[in-house]
Short mmCIF file of C-alpha atoms and ligand atoms in Angstrom, two decimals:
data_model
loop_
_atom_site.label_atom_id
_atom_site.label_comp_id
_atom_site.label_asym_id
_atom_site.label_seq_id
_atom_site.Cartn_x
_atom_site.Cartn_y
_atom_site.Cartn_z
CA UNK T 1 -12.57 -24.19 18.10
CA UNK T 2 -14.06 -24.18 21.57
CA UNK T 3 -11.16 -23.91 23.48
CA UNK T 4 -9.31 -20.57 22.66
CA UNK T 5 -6.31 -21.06 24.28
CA UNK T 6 -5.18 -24.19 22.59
CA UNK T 7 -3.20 -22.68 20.07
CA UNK T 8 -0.95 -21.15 22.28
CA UNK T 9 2.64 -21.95 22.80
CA UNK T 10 1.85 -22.76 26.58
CA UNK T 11 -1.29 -23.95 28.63
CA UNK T 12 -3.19 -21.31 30.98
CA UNK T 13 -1.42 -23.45 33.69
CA UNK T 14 1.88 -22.14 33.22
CA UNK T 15 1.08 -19.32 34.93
CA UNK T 16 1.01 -21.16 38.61
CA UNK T 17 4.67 -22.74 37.79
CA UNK T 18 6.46 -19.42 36.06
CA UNK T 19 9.96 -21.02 37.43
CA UNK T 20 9.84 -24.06 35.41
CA UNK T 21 7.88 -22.46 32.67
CA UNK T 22 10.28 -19.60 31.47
CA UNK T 23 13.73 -21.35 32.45
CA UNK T 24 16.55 -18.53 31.75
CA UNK T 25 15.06 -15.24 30.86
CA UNK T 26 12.23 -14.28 32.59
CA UNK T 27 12.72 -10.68 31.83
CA UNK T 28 13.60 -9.24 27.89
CA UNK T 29 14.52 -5.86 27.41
CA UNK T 30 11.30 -4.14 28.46
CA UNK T 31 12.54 -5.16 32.00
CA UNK T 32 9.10 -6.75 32.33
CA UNK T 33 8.65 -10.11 33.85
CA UNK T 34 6.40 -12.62 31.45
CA UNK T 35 4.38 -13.23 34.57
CA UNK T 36 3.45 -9.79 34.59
CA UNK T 37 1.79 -10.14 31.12
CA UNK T 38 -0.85 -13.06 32.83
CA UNK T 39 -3.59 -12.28 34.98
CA UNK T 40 -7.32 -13.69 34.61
CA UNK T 41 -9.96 -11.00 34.80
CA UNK T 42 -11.49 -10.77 38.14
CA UNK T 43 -15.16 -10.80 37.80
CA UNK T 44 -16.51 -10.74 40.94
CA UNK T 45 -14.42 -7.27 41.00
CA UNK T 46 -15.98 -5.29 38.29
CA UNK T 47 -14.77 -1.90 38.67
CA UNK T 48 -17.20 0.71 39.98
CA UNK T 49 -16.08 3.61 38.48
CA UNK T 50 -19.50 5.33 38.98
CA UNK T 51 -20.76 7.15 42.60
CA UNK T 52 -23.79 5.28 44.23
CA UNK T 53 -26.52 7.93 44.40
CA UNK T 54 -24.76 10.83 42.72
CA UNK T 55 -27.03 12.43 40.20
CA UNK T 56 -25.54 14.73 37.36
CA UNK T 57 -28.47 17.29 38.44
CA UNK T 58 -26.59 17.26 41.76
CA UNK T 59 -24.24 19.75 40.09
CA UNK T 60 -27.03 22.31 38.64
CA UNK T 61 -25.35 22.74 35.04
CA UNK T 62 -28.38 23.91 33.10
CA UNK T 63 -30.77 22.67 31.10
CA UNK T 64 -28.55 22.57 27.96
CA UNK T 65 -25.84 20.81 29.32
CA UNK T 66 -28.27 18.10 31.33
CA UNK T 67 -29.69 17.80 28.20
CA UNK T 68 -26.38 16.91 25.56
CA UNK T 69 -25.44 14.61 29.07
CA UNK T 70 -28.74 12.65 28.37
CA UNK T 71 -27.96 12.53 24.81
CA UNK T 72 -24.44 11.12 25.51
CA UNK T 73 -26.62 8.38 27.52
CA UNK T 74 -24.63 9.53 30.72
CA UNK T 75 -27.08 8.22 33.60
CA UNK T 76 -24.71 8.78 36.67
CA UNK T 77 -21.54 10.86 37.21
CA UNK T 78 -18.10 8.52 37.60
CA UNK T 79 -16.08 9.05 40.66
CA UNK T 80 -13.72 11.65 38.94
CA UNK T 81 -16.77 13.80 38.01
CA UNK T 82 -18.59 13.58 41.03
CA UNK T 83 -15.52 14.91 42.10
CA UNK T 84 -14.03 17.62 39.94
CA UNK T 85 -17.36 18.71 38.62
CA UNK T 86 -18.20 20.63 41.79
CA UNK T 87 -14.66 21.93 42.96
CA UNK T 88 -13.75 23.37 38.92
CA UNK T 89 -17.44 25.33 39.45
CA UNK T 90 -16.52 26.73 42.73
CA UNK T 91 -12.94 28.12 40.86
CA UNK T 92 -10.56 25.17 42.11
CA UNK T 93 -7.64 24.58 40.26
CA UNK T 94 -7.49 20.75 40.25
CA UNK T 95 -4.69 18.25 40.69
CA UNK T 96 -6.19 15.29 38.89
CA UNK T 97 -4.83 11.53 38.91
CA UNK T 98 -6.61 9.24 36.90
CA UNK T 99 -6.23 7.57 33.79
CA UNK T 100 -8.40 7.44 30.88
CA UNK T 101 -11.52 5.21 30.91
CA UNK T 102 -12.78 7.10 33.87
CA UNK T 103 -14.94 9.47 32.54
CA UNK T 104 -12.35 12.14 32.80
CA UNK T 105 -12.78 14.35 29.56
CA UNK T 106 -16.64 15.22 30.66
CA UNK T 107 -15.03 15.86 34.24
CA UNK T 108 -13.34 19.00 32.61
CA UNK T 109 -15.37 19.83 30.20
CA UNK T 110 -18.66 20.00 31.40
CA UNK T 111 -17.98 22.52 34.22
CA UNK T 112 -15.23 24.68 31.66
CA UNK T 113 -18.30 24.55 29.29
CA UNK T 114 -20.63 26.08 31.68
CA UNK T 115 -18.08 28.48 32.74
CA UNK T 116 -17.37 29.94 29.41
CA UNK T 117 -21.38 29.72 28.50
CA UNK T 118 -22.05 32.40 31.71
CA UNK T 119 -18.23 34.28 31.21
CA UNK T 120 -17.66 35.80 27.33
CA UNK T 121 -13.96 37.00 28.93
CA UNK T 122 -12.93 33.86 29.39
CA UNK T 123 -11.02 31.27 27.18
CA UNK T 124 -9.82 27.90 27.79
CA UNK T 125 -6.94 25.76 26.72
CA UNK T 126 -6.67 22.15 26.97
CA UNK T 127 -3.37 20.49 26.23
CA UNK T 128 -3.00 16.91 25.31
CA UNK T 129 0.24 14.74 24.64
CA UNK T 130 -1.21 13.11 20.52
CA UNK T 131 -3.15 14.42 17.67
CA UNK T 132 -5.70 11.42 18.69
CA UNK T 133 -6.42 12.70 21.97
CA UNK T 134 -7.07 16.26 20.89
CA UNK T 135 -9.76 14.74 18.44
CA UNK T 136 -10.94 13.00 20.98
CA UNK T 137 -11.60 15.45 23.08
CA UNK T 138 -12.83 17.79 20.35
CA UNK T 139 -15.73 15.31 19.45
CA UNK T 140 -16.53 15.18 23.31
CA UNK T 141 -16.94 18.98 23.40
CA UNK T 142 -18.93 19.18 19.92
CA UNK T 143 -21.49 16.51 22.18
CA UNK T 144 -21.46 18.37 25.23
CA UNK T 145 -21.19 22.09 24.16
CA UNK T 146 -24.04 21.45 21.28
CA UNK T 147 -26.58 24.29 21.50
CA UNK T 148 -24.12 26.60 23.45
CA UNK T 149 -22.74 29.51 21.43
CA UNK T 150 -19.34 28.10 22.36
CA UNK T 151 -16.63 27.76 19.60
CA UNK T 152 -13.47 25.22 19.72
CA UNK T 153 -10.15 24.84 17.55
CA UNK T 154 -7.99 21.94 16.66
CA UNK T 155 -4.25 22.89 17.14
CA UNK T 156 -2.49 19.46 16.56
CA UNK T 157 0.82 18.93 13.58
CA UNK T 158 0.09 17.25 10.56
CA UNK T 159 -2.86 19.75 9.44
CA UNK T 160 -2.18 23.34 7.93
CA UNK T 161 -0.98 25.85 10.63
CA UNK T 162 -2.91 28.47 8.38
CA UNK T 163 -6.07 27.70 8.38
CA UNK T 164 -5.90 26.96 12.74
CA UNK T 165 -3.94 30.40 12.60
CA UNK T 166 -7.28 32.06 10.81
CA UNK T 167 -9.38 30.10 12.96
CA UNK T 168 -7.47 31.17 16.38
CA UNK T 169 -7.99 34.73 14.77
CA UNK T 170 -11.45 34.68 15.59
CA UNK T 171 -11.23 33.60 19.32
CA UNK T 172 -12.90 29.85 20.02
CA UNK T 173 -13.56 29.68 22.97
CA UNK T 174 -11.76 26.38 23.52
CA UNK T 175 -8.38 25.70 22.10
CA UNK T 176 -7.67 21.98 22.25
CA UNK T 177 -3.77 21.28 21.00
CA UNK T 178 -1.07 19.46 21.13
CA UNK T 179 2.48 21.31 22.71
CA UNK T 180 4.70 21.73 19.65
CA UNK T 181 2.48 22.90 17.46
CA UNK T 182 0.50 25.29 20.08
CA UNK T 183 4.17 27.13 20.70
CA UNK T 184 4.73 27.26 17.04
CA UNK T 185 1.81 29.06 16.85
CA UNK T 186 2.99 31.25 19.72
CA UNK T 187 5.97 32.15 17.88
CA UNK T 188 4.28 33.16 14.95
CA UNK T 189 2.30 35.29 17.14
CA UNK T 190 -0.95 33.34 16.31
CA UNK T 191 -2.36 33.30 19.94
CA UNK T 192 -2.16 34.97 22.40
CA UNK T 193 -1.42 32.89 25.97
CA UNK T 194 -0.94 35.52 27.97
CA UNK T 195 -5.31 35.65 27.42
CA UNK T 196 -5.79 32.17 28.26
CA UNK T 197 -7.32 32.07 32.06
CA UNK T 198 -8.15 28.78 32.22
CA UNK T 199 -5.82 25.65 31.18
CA UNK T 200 -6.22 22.16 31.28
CA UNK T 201 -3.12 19.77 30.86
CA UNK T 202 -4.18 16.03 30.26
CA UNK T 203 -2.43 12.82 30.47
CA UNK T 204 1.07 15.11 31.79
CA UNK T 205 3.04 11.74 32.01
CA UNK T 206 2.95 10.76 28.86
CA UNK T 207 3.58 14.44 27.32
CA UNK T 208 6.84 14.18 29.91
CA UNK T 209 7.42 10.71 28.36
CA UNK T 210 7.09 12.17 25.15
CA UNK T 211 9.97 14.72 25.91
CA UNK T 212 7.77 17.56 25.99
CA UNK T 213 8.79 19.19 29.21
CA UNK T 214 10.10 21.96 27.31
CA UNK T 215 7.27 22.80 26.03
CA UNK T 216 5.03 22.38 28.44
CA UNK T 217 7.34 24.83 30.73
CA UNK T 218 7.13 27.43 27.91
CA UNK T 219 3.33 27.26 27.37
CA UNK T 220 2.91 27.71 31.36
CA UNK T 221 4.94 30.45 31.40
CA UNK T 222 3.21 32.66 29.12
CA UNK T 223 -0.29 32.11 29.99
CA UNK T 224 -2.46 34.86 32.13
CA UNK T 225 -1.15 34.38 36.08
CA UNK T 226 -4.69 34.90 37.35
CA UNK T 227 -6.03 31.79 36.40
CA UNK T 228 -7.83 28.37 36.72
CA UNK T 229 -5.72 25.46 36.25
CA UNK T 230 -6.23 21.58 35.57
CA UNK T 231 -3.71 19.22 35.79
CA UNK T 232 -4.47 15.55 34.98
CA UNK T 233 -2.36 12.48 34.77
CA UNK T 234 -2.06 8.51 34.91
CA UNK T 235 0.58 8.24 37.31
CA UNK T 236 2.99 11.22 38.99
CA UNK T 237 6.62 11.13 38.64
CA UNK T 238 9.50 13.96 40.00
CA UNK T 239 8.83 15.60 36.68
CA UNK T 240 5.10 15.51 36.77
CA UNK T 241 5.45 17.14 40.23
CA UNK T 242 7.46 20.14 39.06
CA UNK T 243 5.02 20.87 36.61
CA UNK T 244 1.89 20.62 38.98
CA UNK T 245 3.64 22.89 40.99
CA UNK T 246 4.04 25.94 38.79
CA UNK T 247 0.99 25.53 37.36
CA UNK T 248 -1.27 24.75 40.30
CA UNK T 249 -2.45 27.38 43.18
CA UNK T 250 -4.12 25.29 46.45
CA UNK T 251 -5.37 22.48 44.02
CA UNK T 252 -7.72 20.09 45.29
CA UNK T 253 -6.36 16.55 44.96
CA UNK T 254 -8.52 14.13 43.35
CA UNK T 255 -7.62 10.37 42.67
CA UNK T 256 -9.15 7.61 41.10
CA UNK T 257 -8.56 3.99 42.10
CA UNK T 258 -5.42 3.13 39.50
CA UNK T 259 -5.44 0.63 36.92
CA UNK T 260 -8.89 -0.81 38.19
CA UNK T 261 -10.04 -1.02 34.35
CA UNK T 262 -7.60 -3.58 34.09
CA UNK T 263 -9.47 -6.02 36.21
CA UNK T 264 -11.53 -6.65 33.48
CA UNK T 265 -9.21 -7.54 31.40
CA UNK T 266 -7.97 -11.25 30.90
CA UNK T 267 -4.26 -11.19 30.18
CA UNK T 268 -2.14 -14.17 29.11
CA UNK T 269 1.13 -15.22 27.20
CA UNK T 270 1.40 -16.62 23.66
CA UNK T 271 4.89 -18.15 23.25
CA UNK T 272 6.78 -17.89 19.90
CA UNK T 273 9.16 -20.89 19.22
CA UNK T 274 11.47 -21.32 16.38
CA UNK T 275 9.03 -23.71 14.92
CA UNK T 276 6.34 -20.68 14.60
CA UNK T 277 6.36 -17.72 12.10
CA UNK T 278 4.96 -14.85 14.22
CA UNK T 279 2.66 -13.58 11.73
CA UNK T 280 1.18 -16.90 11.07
CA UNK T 281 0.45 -17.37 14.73
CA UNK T 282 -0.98 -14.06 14.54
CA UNK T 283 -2.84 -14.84 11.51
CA UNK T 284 -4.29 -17.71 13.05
CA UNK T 285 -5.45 -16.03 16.38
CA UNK T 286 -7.55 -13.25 13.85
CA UNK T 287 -9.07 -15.74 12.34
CA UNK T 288 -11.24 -16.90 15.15
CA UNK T 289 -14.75 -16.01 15.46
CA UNK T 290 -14.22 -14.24 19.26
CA UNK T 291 -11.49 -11.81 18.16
CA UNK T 292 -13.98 -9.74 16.90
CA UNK T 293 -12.91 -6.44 17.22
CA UNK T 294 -8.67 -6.52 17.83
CA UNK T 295 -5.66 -3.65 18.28
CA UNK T 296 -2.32 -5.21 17.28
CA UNK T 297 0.55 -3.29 18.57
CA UNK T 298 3.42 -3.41 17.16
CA UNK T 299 7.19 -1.60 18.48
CA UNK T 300 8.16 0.36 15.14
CA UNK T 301 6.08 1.82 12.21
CA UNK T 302 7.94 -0.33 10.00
CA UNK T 303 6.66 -3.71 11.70
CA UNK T 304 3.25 -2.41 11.57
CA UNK T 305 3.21 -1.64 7.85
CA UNK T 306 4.85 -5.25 7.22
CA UNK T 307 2.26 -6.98 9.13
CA UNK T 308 -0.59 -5.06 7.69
CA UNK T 309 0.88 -6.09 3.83
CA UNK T 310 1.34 -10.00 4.98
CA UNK T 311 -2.19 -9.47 6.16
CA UNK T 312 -3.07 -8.03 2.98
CA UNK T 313 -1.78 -10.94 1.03
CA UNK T 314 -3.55 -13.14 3.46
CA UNK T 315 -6.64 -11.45 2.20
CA UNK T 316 -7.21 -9.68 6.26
CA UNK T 317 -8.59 -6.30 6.13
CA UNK T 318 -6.22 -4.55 8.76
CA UNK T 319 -5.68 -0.89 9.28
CA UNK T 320 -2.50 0.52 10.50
CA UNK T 321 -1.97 3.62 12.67
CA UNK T 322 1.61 4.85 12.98
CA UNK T 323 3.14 8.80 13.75
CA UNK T 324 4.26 8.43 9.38
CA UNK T 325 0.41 8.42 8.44
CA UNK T 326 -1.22 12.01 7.76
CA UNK T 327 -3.26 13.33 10.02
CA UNK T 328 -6.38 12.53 7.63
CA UNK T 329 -5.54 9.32 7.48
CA UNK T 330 -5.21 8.66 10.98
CA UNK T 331 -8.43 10.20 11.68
CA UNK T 332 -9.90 7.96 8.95
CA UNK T 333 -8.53 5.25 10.60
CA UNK T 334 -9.40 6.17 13.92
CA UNK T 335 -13.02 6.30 12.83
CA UNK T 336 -13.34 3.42 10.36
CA UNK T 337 -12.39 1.11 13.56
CA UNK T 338 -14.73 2.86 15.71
CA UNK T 339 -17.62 2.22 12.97
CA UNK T 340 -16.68 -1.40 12.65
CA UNK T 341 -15.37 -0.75 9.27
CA UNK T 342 -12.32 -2.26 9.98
CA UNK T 343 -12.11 -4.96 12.63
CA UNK T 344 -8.32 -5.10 12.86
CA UNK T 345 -5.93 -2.13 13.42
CA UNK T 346 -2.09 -2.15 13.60
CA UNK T 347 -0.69 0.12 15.90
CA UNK T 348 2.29 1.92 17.12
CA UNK T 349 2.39 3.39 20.75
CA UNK T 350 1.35 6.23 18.95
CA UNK T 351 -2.34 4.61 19.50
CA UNK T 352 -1.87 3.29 23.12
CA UNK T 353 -2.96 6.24 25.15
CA UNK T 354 -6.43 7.88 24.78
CA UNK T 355 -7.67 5.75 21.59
CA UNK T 356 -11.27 5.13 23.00
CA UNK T 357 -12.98 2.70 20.92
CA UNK T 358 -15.76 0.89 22.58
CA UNK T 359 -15.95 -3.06 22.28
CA UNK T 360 -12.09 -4.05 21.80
CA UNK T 361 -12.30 -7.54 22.46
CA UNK T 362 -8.57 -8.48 22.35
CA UNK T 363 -5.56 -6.37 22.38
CA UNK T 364 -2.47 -8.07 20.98
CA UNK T 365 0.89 -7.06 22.11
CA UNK T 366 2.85 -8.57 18.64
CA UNK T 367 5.81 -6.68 19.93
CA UNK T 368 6.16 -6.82 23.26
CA UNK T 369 6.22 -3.09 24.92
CA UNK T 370 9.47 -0.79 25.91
CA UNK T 371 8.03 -0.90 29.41
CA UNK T 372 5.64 -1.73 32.26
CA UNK T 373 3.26 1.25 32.28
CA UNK T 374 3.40 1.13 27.89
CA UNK T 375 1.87 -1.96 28.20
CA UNK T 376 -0.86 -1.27 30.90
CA UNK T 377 -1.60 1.58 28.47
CA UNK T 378 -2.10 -0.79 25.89
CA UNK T 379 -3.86 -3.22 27.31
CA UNK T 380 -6.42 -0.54 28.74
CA UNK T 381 -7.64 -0.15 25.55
CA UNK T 382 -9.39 -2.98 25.93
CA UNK T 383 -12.09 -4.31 28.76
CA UNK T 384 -13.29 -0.56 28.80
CA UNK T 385 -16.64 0.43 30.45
CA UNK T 386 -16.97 -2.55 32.94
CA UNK T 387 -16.83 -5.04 29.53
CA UNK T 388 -14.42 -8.08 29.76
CA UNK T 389 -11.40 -7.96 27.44
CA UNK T 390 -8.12 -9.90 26.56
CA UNK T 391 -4.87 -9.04 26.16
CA UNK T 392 -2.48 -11.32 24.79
CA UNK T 393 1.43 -10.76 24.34
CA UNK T 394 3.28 -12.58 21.87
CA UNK T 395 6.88 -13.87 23.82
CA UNK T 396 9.91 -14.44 21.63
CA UNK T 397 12.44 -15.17 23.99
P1 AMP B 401 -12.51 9.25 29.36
O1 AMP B 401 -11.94 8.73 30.65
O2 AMP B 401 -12.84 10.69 29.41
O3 AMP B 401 -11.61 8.88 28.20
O4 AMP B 401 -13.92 8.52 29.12
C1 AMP B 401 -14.04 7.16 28.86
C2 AMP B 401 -15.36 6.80 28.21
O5 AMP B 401 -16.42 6.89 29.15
C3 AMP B 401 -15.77 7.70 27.04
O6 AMP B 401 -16.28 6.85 26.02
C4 AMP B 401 -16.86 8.56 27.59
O7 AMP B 401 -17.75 8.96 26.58
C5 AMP B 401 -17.51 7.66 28.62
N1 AMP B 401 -18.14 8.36 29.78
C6 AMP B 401 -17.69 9.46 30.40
N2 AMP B 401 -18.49 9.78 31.45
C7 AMP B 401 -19.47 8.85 31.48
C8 AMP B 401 -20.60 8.63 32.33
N3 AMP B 401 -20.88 9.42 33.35
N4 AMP B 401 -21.37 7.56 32.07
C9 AMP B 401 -21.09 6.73 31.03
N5 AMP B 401 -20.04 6.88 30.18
C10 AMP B 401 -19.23 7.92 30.41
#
């Protein structure tokens, strides 16, 4: 089938006559306009998320460090790292807005890393808003911190608080967690945050959107006044300021260009009549040769597990990621669709932010998201590293 938008309830045109095209309801419950779900990929405006001429031996990190960079096939530093790298060296505290796909893990982590290799007093805690992120992050720092003496602990619900508690016992270095389970720990008197001199809070909006404010306050409260401090989100909202302000002293400000990933990424409509079963439509889509690699999102955990069994019976291999999995599983998961294992995953928003899996060629909104910046979230986890991806959204009403 040459042409791949065929099957689709309307024609790419219908994008340059959205009056006629939608008739009543142009906007469900999300609030979100089906026009907003089309837009081709610009081409001739391929993100540059990298610095022209910046070197990463510009920032004098040590032959260790240049060396697990190399290894990571990092040639040049992207904008956030050109950056942060230098200000976090000189002791900034860093007020950080950029969203993932920019190269913003290694922007931490490589100058906290080289920090903690010249400072044994220090100790540094990075808090993330899902268990997937931490992991994420952890597998960054097991790259960059290899042959460094440095240690690092997974803090993040759904594995046993004992064995982190022994683990914290011993004093990693880095502490990578997620904010419930980090204060639990607190309680129990596990760790001790009144140590912790440097922090790093990533991806702040969604922990806020996540209702973790609370926590977040709590864990700021407690930790060591005299300090380095890195704050890093997508977007900034009232309550995203409040918390940049108690936690930051004098930060330098850096932003990335917003949302430019999404350039890449070629986003239409598939319309759902009464004449279509959902799934089929679905079905059909997988089936083509160019949805090679493809995240399905669905809006509940119960959607997701029936789509994966009608997928099942339709003899589709499909993986499904939702907050009722176990931790191990989700991490199996994760990784069996980074290998290739598994071309198809079904996913919650659970999955939405951070999930970095190279080579998603489609993203499939099933369910269409609660709101505007949910799906730019999902649909970012496609067209990633200046690749071109699709994101389609299935539209019901
Ligand atoms: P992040 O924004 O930290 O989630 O990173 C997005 C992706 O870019 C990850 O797969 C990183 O491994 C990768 N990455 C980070 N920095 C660089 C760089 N300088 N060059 C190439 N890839 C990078």
């Amino acid at each position: 089938m040459k042409n791949r938008y065929q099957s689709f309830g309307r024609s790419r045109n219908s994008r340059y006559s959205p009056r006629r095209s939608y008739g009543r309801s142009t906007r469900g419950g999300s609030g979100i306009s089906v026009n907003q779900y089309i837009a081709k990929a610009t081409d001739a405006e391929m993100p540059n998320i990298y610095v022209d001429g910046a070197l990463f031996s510009d920032f004098k990190l040590g032959k260790v460090l240049d060396r697990n960079i190399i290894n990571k096939k990092y040639t040049v530093p992207t904008k956030i790292q050109n950056e942060t790298i230098p200000n976090i060296l000189k002791g900034r505290d860093i007020l950080g807005i950029a969203n993932t796909g920019s190269g913003k893990t290694a922007a931490f982590l490589l100058p906290m890393i080289e920090k903690l290799m010249n400072d044994e007093s220090q100790t540094c805690l990075i808090v993330v808003p899902t268990r997937e992120l931490a992991g994420q992050i952890q597998d960054e720092f097991v790259d960059l911190a290899r042959d460094t003496n440095l240690k690092s602990v997974l803090i993040i619900g759904g594995k046993s608080i004992r064995d982190q508690m022994y683990i914290l016992n011993k004093r990693p270095h880095f502490i990578i967690s997620t904010p419930g389970r980090l204060k639990d720990i607190y309680e129990r008197r596990g760790v001790k945050l009144e140590e912790v001199n440097n922090v790093i809070l990533d991806e702040v909006d969604r922990m806020l959107d996540m209702g973790f404010i609370d926590d977040i306050k709590f864990i700021i409260s407690k930790l060591d006044k005299d300090r380095q401090s890195l704050f890093f989100s997508a977007t900034m909202s009232p309550k995203a300021e409040i918390i940049a302000n108690s936690l930051l002293r004098n930060p330098v400000k850096v932003e990335v260009e917003k949302q430019s990933p999404l350039k890449n990424v070629e986003q239409d409509i598939v319309r759902i009549d009464h004449s279509k079963r959902k799934e089929e439509v679905l079905y059909n889509l997988l089936c083509k040769e160019e949805f090679k690699r493809v995240l399905v999102f669905t809006r509940t955990k119960r959607n997701a597990d029936k789509l994966s069994d009608y997928l099942y019976d339709k003899r589709v291999d499909a993986d499904v990621l939702h907050g009722d999995k176990k931790q191990s599983q989700r991490t199996r998961t994760i990784n069996n669709f980074k290998r290739g294992t598994v071309d198809i995953l079904i996913a919650t928003d659970v999955a939405s932010r951070g999930l970095d899996v190279s080579n998603i060629s489609h993203v499939i909104n099933y369910d269409e998201p609660e709101n505007f910046e949910d799906y730019i979230h999902r649909i970012g986890r496609t067209g990633r590293a200046g690749k071109k991806g699709y994101a389609l959204t299935f539209i019901e009403r």
